[in-house]
Amino acid sequence: MDFRDDVDLDASQVENRGGGGGIPGGGLAIGGGAAGIIALIAALIFGINPGDITGRDGGGDTTGVQPTSDLSQECKKGSDADQSENCRVVGVVNSIQAYWKDAFGQGGSGTYTPAKTVLFSQAVDTGCGQATSQVGPFYCPSDKHVYLDLSFFDELQSKFGAKGGPFAQAYVIAHEYGHHVQDLLGTMERVGGNSQGADSASVRLELQADCYGGVWAKNAVDTGFYEKPFTQTDIQEALDAAAAVGDDRIQEKTQGRVDPESFTHGTAEQRTKWFSTGYDSGDPAKCDTFAGGI
């Protein structure tokens, strides 16, 4: 996934808070030993609100937020995105938001409001409450930010067996922006997302976000940020990452059995199916996971 060398990057869409040094003020104790942490990751990978776990539904105290570092000097052109992981995130975010801004305009869905991605390490304060890196990537509806600790991608490979790669990262980010799109369209509010089970609203929300990620991937070259369409190797990285975080795969790894009644994100097969649906069609209208079977 090569960026166009001369394309301008908008680093203002990504905020880098760097190392957190722990939860401010003593904060939240998450998990209980390695097993607890893995179980938490299993429950929250690609989740949308750490407040559901912390017991805080927004309005979090942000007095302990880490100071930010300015990415605008580091990430100016597409060539920078090919050399730096931080700048690659900037380029991916820029492309995703350029696509959705255009899609909202063409689809009569109103105006797309950009969402900032916050890079952090160890811990972060959000509008949805305090969270640690173990939460995994997430979207917070309260402050409309995507939160991402880049060390998650190492976890994706070491704990969940994904092959990784730049496009696996892009898929994760595109998935989270799929949640932002759902938020803007009112989908989250209409269906809720705290339910569990193989046919639950939570699973359908997550699969739709996977589909939206695939839609962006199909249209990414048209945003002007990439040199050429993604290769099959790129897409396979996304499919591999999607499968690795299927509820069935995670439950098998963490508890040795599969319990469909506690599904929140969908199976490996469903996640790859809906990403592929979005990628093959390139059409957000094909991502209606709430109509019929999934």
XYZ file of C-alpha atoms in Angstrom:
294
model
C 0.000 0.000 0.000
C 2.167 2.798 -1.349
C 1.159 6.405 -0.779
C 1.577 8.991 -3.503
C 4.869 10.662 -2.681
C 3.642 14.184 -3.428
C 0.240 14.078 -1.722
C -0.209 16.505 1.165
C -0.973 14.982 4.567
C -3.249 16.670 7.095
C -1.600 15.824 10.415
C -4.254 17.773 12.342
C -6.540 14.736 12.012
C -4.241 12.689 14.293
C -3.207 13.657 17.806
C -0.165 11.984 19.342
C -0.306 11.881 23.142
C 2.695 9.577 23.421
C 3.479 7.711 26.636
C 0.930 7.871 29.398
C 2.823 6.474 32.352
C -0.247 4.874 33.820
C -3.780 5.948 34.618
C -3.962 9.469 36.088
C -4.901 9.643 39.730
C -4.553 5.939 40.425
C -7.338 5.286 37.957
C -8.837 2.083 36.791
C -7.548 -1.408 37.459
C -8.299 -3.498 34.394
C -8.122 -7.268 34.273
C -6.565 -9.623 36.773
C -3.274 -11.101 35.683
C -2.506 -12.307 32.171
C -5.712 -14.304 31.831
C -7.798 -11.312 32.835
C -6.016 -9.045 30.397
C -6.455 -11.486 27.525
C -10.133 -11.893 28.398
C -10.523 -8.129 28.421
C -8.872 -7.815 25.035
C -11.142 -10.574 23.791
C -14.196 -8.681 25.002
C -13.164 -5.253 23.787
C -11.162 -5.643 20.583
C -12.637 -3.170 18.141
C -15.110 -2.101 20.816
C -16.755 1.317 20.831
C -17.018 2.456 24.433
C -14.659 1.651 27.287
C -17.230 3.263 29.563
C -19.283 0.087 29.214
C -16.477 -1.685 31.096
C -15.299 1.111 33.359
C -18.791 1.967 34.491
C -18.396 5.541 33.288
C -20.602 6.767 30.451
C -18.745 9.796 29.282
C -17.807 13.066 30.853
C -14.495 11.548 31.979
C -12.023 13.723 33.853
C -9.510 14.850 31.265
C -7.230 16.784 33.620
C -4.624 14.029 33.363
C -4.494 13.885 29.572
C -0.961 13.483 28.270
C 0.637 16.434 26.461
C 0.507 16.079 22.718
C 3.331 16.122 20.223
C 2.947 17.880 16.898
C 2.952 15.513 13.928
C 2.752 18.319 11.366
C 6.531 18.641 11.143
C 7.024 14.902 10.806
C 4.140 14.062 8.482
C 3.931 16.417 5.514
C 3.835 14.274 2.375
C 2.824 10.795 1.298
C 6.500 9.868 1.142
C 6.595 10.403 4.912
C 3.716 7.945 5.312
C 5.771 5.303 3.524
C 8.619 5.766 6.021
C 6.983 6.361 9.413
C 4.302 4.396 11.270
C 2.830 7.556 12.796
C 2.674 9.198 9.388
C 1.145 6.053 7.886
C -1.676 6.390 10.395
C -2.097 10.008 9.313
C -2.265 8.979 5.660
C -4.779 6.195 6.323
C -6.980 8.480 8.410
C -6.806 11.209 5.759
C -7.852 8.772 3.037
C -10.692 7.247 5.065
C -12.143 10.626 5.935
C -11.763 11.931 2.390
C -13.780 8.932 1.185
C -16.574 9.337 3.723
C -16.831 13.086 3.148
C -17.419 12.375 -0.528
C -19.743 9.426 0.141
C -21.942 11.475 2.462
C -22.211 14.162 -0.198
C -23.174 11.726 -2.944
C -25.525 9.706 -0.780
C -27.515 12.612 0.604
C -26.603 11.547 4.145
C -25.862 15.060 5.319
C -22.447 16.454 6.151
C -19.596 14.262 7.237
C -17.988 15.556 10.438
C -14.321 14.538 10.746
C -13.199 12.506 13.770
C -9.731 12.777 15.235
C -7.571 9.734 15.915
C -5.663 9.844 19.204
C -2.445 7.840 19.435
C -1.527 6.946 22.991
C 0.616 4.571 25.020
C -0.360 2.676 28.168
C -3.333 4.805 29.265
C -5.630 7.568 28.116
C -8.507 9.712 29.335
C -11.464 9.894 26.959
C -14.984 11.249 26.878
C -16.105 7.688 27.569
C -13.922 7.246 30.664
C -10.382 6.148 31.386
C -8.879 3.286 29.408
C -5.623 1.380 29.190
C -3.920 -0.172 26.203
C -5.545 -3.521 27.001
C -8.856 -2.129 25.778
C -7.584 -2.268 22.210
C -8.562 0.237 19.512
C -11.929 1.872 20.093
C -14.247 4.663 19.045
C -15.779 6.889 21.714
C -19.183 8.317 20.722
C -19.068 10.892 23.524
C -16.074 12.807 22.161
C -16.146 11.338 18.626
C -12.494 10.288 18.689
C -10.798 7.056 17.638
C -8.239 5.844 20.179
C -5.292 3.696 19.185
C -2.210 2.338 20.926
C 0.088 1.150 18.154
C 1.397 -1.644 20.367
C -1.968 -3.320 19.758
C -0.720 -4.548 16.410
C 2.037 -6.518 18.114
C -0.656 -8.069 20.321
C -2.707 -8.888 17.245
C 0.168 -11.003 15.971
C 1.576 -12.457 19.194
C -1.679 -13.248 21.009
C -4.188 -13.758 18.217
C -2.068 -15.172 15.426
C -2.665 -12.501 12.811
C 0.039 -12.068 10.192
C -0.023 -8.291 10.604
C 1.266 -5.846 8.025
C 0.463 -2.252 7.038
C -2.925 -3.076 5.606
C -3.967 -4.966 8.724
C -3.421 -1.656 10.518
C -5.422 0.175 7.870
C -8.295 -2.292 8.283
C -8.405 -1.713 12.054
C -8.502 2.058 11.602
C -11.126 1.830 8.843
C -13.259 -0.374 11.105
C -13.185 2.227 13.878
C -14.150 4.978 11.455
C -17.002 2.703 10.413
C -18.275 3.183 13.964
C -17.976 6.954 13.519
C -20.091 6.710 10.383
C -22.677 4.676 12.313
C -22.667 7.359 14.984
C -23.214 10.166 12.465
C -26.003 8.239 10.731
C -27.755 7.510 14.025
C -27.358 3.756 13.652
C -25.801 3.352 17.089
C -28.565 5.266 18.781
C -31.306 3.366 16.977
C -30.076 -0.155 17.616
C -27.871 0.126 20.704
C -24.740 -1.929 21.034
C -24.505 -3.467 24.476
C -26.257 -6.734 23.712
C -24.614 -10.121 23.318
C -25.334 -13.190 21.248
C -24.795 -14.449 17.726
C -27.736 -12.452 16.347
C -27.383 -9.402 18.598
C -27.366 -5.736 17.665
C -23.784 -5.519 18.893
C -22.624 -8.182 16.432
C -24.526 -6.515 13.598
C -22.939 -3.147 14.391
C -19.469 -4.654 14.353
C -20.026 -6.522 11.090
C -21.357 -3.368 9.463
C -18.217 -1.524 10.574
C -16.166 -4.302 8.941
C -18.181 -3.839 5.763
C -17.659 -0.083 5.810
C -13.928 -0.739 6.138
C -14.069 -2.859 2.994
C -15.983 -0.142 1.141
C -13.254 2.374 1.893
C -10.560 -0.094 0.764
C -12.295 -0.479 -2.599
C -12.468 3.290 -3.105
C -9.210 4.297 -1.416
C -7.217 4.980 -4.579
C -9.892 7.460 -5.676
C -9.202 9.587 -2.596
C -5.868 10.540 -4.133
C -3.687 9.332 -1.287
C -2.508 6.049 -2.799
C -0.337 5.413 -5.806
C -2.378 2.457 -7.038
C -5.196 0.144 -5.934
C -4.443 -2.256 -3.127
C -3.040 -5.630 -4.065
C -4.525 -8.995 -3.192
C -1.724 -9.348 -0.650
C -2.921 -6.146 1.029
C -6.509 -7.348 1.142
C -5.416 -10.708 2.509
C -3.750 -8.914 5.429
C -7.106 -7.342 6.264
C -9.002 -10.613 5.898
C -6.453 -12.374 8.085
C -6.770 -9.700 10.791
C -10.569 -9.840 10.612
C -10.547 -13.609 11.028
C -8.055 -13.466 13.908
C -10.419 -11.347 15.994
C -13.587 -13.304 15.331
C -15.463 -14.141 18.526
C -15.086 -17.863 17.926
C -11.308 -17.652 17.376
C -10.785 -15.469 20.437
C -12.974 -17.590 22.705
C -11.228 -20.750 21.606
C -7.852 -19.208 22.425
C -8.827 -17.643 25.742
C -11.288 -20.119 27.242
C -10.953 -23.267 25.163
C -14.569 -23.291 24.029
C -16.967 -21.251 21.904
C -20.080 -19.677 23.432
C -22.282 -18.028 20.767
C -24.513 -16.548 23.476
C -21.676 -14.225 24.486
C -20.675 -13.111 20.974
C -20.256 -9.350 20.549
C -18.359 -8.997 17.256
C -19.157 -11.952 15.019
C -17.311 -15.059 13.955
C -14.128 -15.167 11.899
C -16.186 -16.244 8.881
C -18.699 -13.428 9.343
C -16.053 -10.760 9.769
C -14.196 -11.762 6.606
C -17.509 -12.117 4.751
C -18.668 -8.604 5.553
C -15.312 -6.961 4.883
C -15.349 -8.750 1.529
C -18.931 -7.617 0.886
C -17.852 -4.030 1.328
C -14.705 -4.464 -0.731
C -16.336 -6.347 -3.591
C -19.225 -3.878 -3.915
C -17.574 -0.607 -2.918
C -21.062 0.482 -1.896
C -22.080 1.424 1.683
C -25.676 0.533 0.841
C -24.600 -3.127 0.637
C -23.588 -3.031 4.310
C -27.049 -3.428 5.829
C -26.277 -6.095 8.387
C -29.609 -5.387 10.120
C -31.732 -6.818 7.309
C -32.052 -10.598 7.368
C -29.397 -13.090 8.367
C -25.755 -12.309 8.883
